[in-house]
GROMACS .gro file of C-alpha atoms in nm:
model
  215
    1HIS     CA    1   9.242  11.195  11.867
    2ARG     CA    2   9.443  11.435  12.081
    3ASN     CA    3   9.388  11.265  12.416
    4ILE     CA    4   9.354  10.894  12.338
    5LEU     CA    5   9.466  10.794  11.989
    6ASN     CA    6   9.753  11.025  11.896
    7PRO     CA    7   9.958  10.969  12.217
    8CYS     CA    8   9.926  10.592  12.168
    9VAL     CA    9  10.040  10.611  11.804
   10GLN     CA   10  10.327  10.839  11.902
   11ASP     CA   11  10.440  10.596  12.171
   12LEU     CA   12  10.434  10.304  11.926
   13ILE     CA   13  10.629  10.491  11.657
   14GLY     CA   14  10.893  10.624  11.897
   15GLU     CA   15  11.181  10.843  11.783
   16VAL     CA   16  11.165  10.939  11.416
   17GLU     CA   17  11.468  11.167  11.375
   18GLY     CA   18  11.627  11.090  11.038
   19LYS     CA   19  11.387  10.803  10.962
   20ALA     CA   20  11.200  10.766  10.633
   21LEU     CA   21  10.828  10.760  10.717
   22LEU     CA   22  10.536  10.690  10.484
   23ASP     CA   23  10.202  10.836  10.592
   24ALA     CA   24   9.965  10.604  10.405
   25GLY     CA   25   9.626  10.770  10.377
   26CYS     CA   26   9.748  11.107  10.500
   27GLY     CA   27   9.429  11.309  10.453
   28GLU     CA   28   9.508  11.679  10.502
   29GLY     CA   29   9.849  11.589  10.641
   30TYR     CA   30   9.812  11.647  11.015
   31LEU     CA   31  10.032  11.354  11.118
   32SER     CA   32  10.269  11.408  10.825
   33ARG     CA   33  10.343  11.756  10.959
   34PHE     CA   34  10.360  11.631  11.317
   35TYR     CA   35  10.636  11.382  11.236
   36ALA     CA   36  10.817  11.609  10.991
   37LYS     CA   37  10.852  11.861  11.276
   38ARG     CA   38  11.017  11.584  11.478
   39GLY     CA   39  11.280  11.513  11.218
   40ALA     CA   40  11.124  11.238  11.005
   41ILE     CA   41  11.177  11.235  10.628
   42VAL     CA   42  10.809  11.215  10.534
   43THR     CA   43  10.640  11.092  10.219
   44ALA     CA   44  10.261  11.106  10.228
   45VAL     CA   45  10.002  10.953   9.997
   46ASP     CA   46   9.626  10.984   9.971
   47PHE     CA   47   9.368  10.883   9.713
   48SER     CA   48   9.199  11.225   9.733
   49LYS     CA   49   9.359  11.489   9.511
   50ARG     CA   50   9.170  11.760   9.697
   51LEU     CA   51   9.304  11.652  10.037
   52VAL     CA   52   9.659  11.630   9.901
   53GLU     CA   53   9.629  11.983   9.762
   54THR     CA   54   9.510  12.103  10.102
   55ALA     CA   55   9.798  11.921  10.273
   56ARG     CA   56  10.053  12.082  10.040
   57LYS     CA   57   9.911  12.427  10.109
   58ILE     CA   58   9.920  12.392  10.487
   59THR     CA   59  10.267  12.233  10.477
   60LYS     CA   60  10.401  12.524  10.271
   61GLU     CA   61  10.254  12.770  10.521
   62ASP     CA   62  10.433  12.580  10.800
   63SER     CA   63  10.764  12.591  10.603
   64LEU     CA   64  10.801  12.212  10.616
   65THR     CA   65  10.936  11.971  10.355
   66ILE     CA   66  10.705  11.676  10.288
   67GLU     CA   67  10.666  11.486   9.960
   68TYR     CA   68  10.295  11.442   9.890
   69LYS     CA   69  10.162  11.204   9.626
   70VAL     CA   70   9.815  11.125   9.497
   71ASP     CA   71   9.813  10.746   9.503
   72ASP     CA   72   9.606  10.443   9.602
   73ILE     CA   73   9.742  10.262   9.909
   74CYS     CA   74   9.611   9.936   9.763
   75HIS     CA   75   9.844   9.978   9.464
   76MET     CA   76  10.106  10.247   9.528
   77GLU     CA   77  10.259  10.299   9.184
   78SER     CA   78  10.461  10.599   9.303
   79ILE     CA   79  10.628  10.417   9.596
   80GLU     CA   80  10.942  10.210   9.542
   81ASN     CA   81  11.035   9.888   9.722
   82GLU     CA   82  11.203   9.881  10.063
   83LYS     CA   83  11.230  10.258  10.100
   84PHE     CA   84  11.081  10.330  10.445
   85ASP     CA   85  11.175  10.270  10.806
   86VAL     CA   86  10.815  10.330  10.919
   87VAL     CA   87  10.475  10.305  10.756
   88LEU     CA   88  10.195  10.484  10.943
   89SER     CA   89   9.831  10.430  10.849
   90ASN     CA   90   9.602  10.611  11.090
   91LEU     CA   91   9.228  10.529  11.082
   92VAL     CA   92   9.246  10.428  10.716
   93LEU     CA   93   9.222  10.050  10.685
   94LEU     CA   94   8.864  10.042  10.811
   95ASN     CA   95   8.759  10.265  10.518
   96ILE     CA   96   8.899  10.053  10.232
   97SER     CA   97   8.779   9.732  10.070
   98CYS     CA   98   9.129   9.602   9.985
   99LEU     CA   99   9.277   9.526  10.329
  100GLU     CA  100   9.518   9.252  10.223
  101ASP     CA  101   9.634   9.443   9.914
  102ALA     CA  102   9.715   9.746  10.129
  103LEU     CA  103   9.907   9.539  10.385
  104ASN     CA  104  10.105   9.374  10.104
  105GLU     CA  105  10.192   9.720   9.972
  106PHE     CA  106  10.304   9.838  10.316
  107TYR     CA  107  10.524   9.531  10.353
  108ARG     CA  108  10.675   9.594  10.008
  109ALA     CA  109  10.750   9.958  10.089
  110LEU     CA  110  10.926   9.882  10.419
  111LYS     CA  111  11.297   9.824  10.458
  112ARG     CA  112  11.398   9.497  10.616
  113GLY     CA  113  11.350   9.550  10.988
  114GLY     CA  114  11.109   9.839  10.931
  115TYR     CA  115  10.771   9.852  11.102
  116LEU     CA  116  10.408   9.934  11.040
  117VAL     CA  117  10.194  10.125  11.289
  118PHE     CA  118   9.823  10.143  11.210
  119SER     CA  119   9.507  10.226  11.398
  120ILE     CA  120   9.143  10.135  11.349
  121VAL     CA  121   8.824  10.191  11.543
  122HIS     CA  122   8.771   9.887  11.764
  123PRO     CA  123   8.530   9.666  11.563
  124ALA     CA  124   8.336   9.569  11.876
  125PHE     CA  125   8.265   9.935  11.957
  126ASN     CA  126   8.242  10.100  11.616
  127PHE     CA  127   7.944  10.333  11.596
  128TYR     CA  128   7.974  10.324  11.216
  129GLY     CA  129   7.951   9.944  11.202
  130PRO     CA  130   7.700   9.687  11.327
  131GLY     CA  131   7.662   9.832  11.677
  132SER     CA  132   7.498  10.128  11.847
  133TRP     CA  133   7.483  10.299  12.185
  134GLU     CA  134   7.194  10.252  12.423
  135MET     CA  135   7.164  10.605  12.555
  136GLY     CA  136   7.033  10.733  12.886
  137LYS     CA  137   6.808  11.032  12.945
  138LYS     CA  138   6.926  11.375  12.838
  139ASP     CA  139   7.070  11.595  13.110
  140PRO     CA  140   6.852  11.910  13.112
  141GLU     CA  141   7.149  12.127  13.213
  142THR     CA  142   7.409  12.006  12.962
  143GLY     CA  143   7.184  11.871  12.687
  144ARG     CA  144   7.403  11.559  12.675
  145ARG     CA  145   7.307  11.194  12.710
  146ASP     CA  146   7.543  10.940  12.860
  147GLY     CA  147   7.598  10.607  12.690
  148LEU     CA  148   7.466  10.326  12.910
  149PHE     CA  149   7.614  10.040  12.709
  150PHE     CA  150   7.713   9.951  12.354
  151LYS     CA  151   7.499   9.700  12.165
  152VAL     CA  152   7.678   9.478  11.912
  153ASP     CA  153   7.501   9.246  11.672
  154HIS     CA  154   7.624   9.050  11.366
  155TYR     CA  155   7.987   9.093  11.477
  156PHE     CA  156   8.106   8.810  11.250
  157GLU     CA  157   7.922   8.943  10.947
  158GLU     CA  158   8.192   9.134  10.761
  159LYS     CA  159   8.039   9.391  10.530
  160GLU     CA  160   8.045   9.751  10.414
  161TYR     CA  161   7.843  10.016  10.595
  162GLU     CA  162   7.773  10.358  10.449
  163ARG     CA  163   7.730  10.639  10.700
  164TYR     CA  164   7.689  11.013  10.672
  165TRP     CA  165   7.904  11.241  10.881
  166LYS     CA  166   7.722  11.552  11.002
  167THR     CA  167   7.817  11.916  11.014
  168ARG     CA  168   7.814  12.102  11.345
  169GLU     CA  169   7.469  12.225  11.244
  170GLY     CA  170   7.348  11.864  11.217
  171GLU     CA  171   7.326  11.843  10.838
  172ASN     CA  172   7.451  11.538  10.646
  173PHE     CA  173   7.766  11.571  10.439
  174PRO     CA  174   7.688  11.553  10.062
  175ALA     CA  175   7.819  11.196  10.024
  176PRO     CA  176   7.837  10.896  10.258
  177ILE     CA  177   8.159  10.746  10.394
  178SER     CA  178   8.224  10.371  10.363
  179PHE     CA  179   8.322  10.171  10.671
  180PHE     CA  180   8.422   9.807  10.631
  181HIS     CA  181   8.343   9.607  10.941
  182ARG     CA  182   8.596   9.329  11.004
  183THR     CA  183   8.671   9.117  11.307
  184LEU     CA  184   8.998   9.149  11.498
  185GLU     CA  185   9.068   8.794  11.378
  186THR     CA  186   9.064   8.914  11.017
  187TYR     CA  187   9.296   9.208  11.086
  188LEU     CA  188   9.551   9.001  11.276
  189ASN     CA  189   9.550   8.707  11.036
  190SER     CA  190   9.582   8.943  10.739
  191LEU     CA  191   9.896   9.091  10.896
  192ASN     CA  192  10.039   8.743  10.928
  193LYS     CA  193   9.956   8.656  10.566
  194SER     CA  194  10.136   8.968  10.445
  195GLY     CA  195  10.456   8.869  10.625
  196PHE     CA  196  10.435   9.094  10.931
  197GLU     CA  197  10.520   8.989  11.285
  198LEU     CA  198  10.294   9.137  11.552
  199VAL     CA  199  10.507   9.297  11.824
  200ASP     CA  200  10.256   9.522  12.001
  201PHE     CA  201   9.880   9.562  12.023
  202ARG     CA  202   9.708   9.843  12.215
  203GLU     CA  203   9.354   9.931  12.318
  204PRO     CA  204   9.409  10.285  12.451
  205LYS     CA  205   9.191  10.429  12.724
  206PRO     CA  206   9.113  10.789  12.826
  207PRO     CA  207   9.411  10.937  13.013
  208ASP     CA  208   9.210  11.063  13.313
  209ASP     CA  209   8.870  11.075  13.479
  210SER     CA  210   8.761  11.395  13.309
  211PRO     CA  211   8.378  11.421  13.275
  212PHE     CA  212   8.439  11.475  12.903
  213PHE     CA  213   8.516  11.103  12.871
  214ASP     CA  214   8.221  10.976  13.079
  215ARG     CA  215   8.008  10.889  12.780
   0.00000   0.00000   0.00000
């Protein structure tokens, strides 16, 4: 996030001073706070009441002003038409079943001339989808295994995958997370159907040759 994804998103969004920004699927509000600190007028929505409560608490501790709402990005009842200069949806669309509904809602919420910036995990290299890493032998000194190559099968079979995230101790979280595998074709054509014009598309790479990124 810090080294690859966030800098790319920041570059695409550009200057936000005085702009109305909707963080759609804000989670605990990390990016909402990031852009509020840079002068954006931020409204943030998430389906999880618990995450929104956490976001409000952290935001208050940081003495920031952000309007948080518990709402469904596929049907944002609390969001009025043509209100925002920017809609940001960071690593959210791959976790919802209603892709086209969400894109229609983003389009509705944007002012004329406004723009959407969203990120997903690349569907051809998504560990939580139909692919997996072929791993090398474990390094006895570091305990790490390098990825040799990524195996992808059933790329055109769009479906839901349920995966468990793990704690640092290696235990499964109490409930699985849904990931909806879709092709790039589906994402790009869905944007077009919703009325958007594609102006930039990025596949960000690690910023340097640090060994951390080898695998």
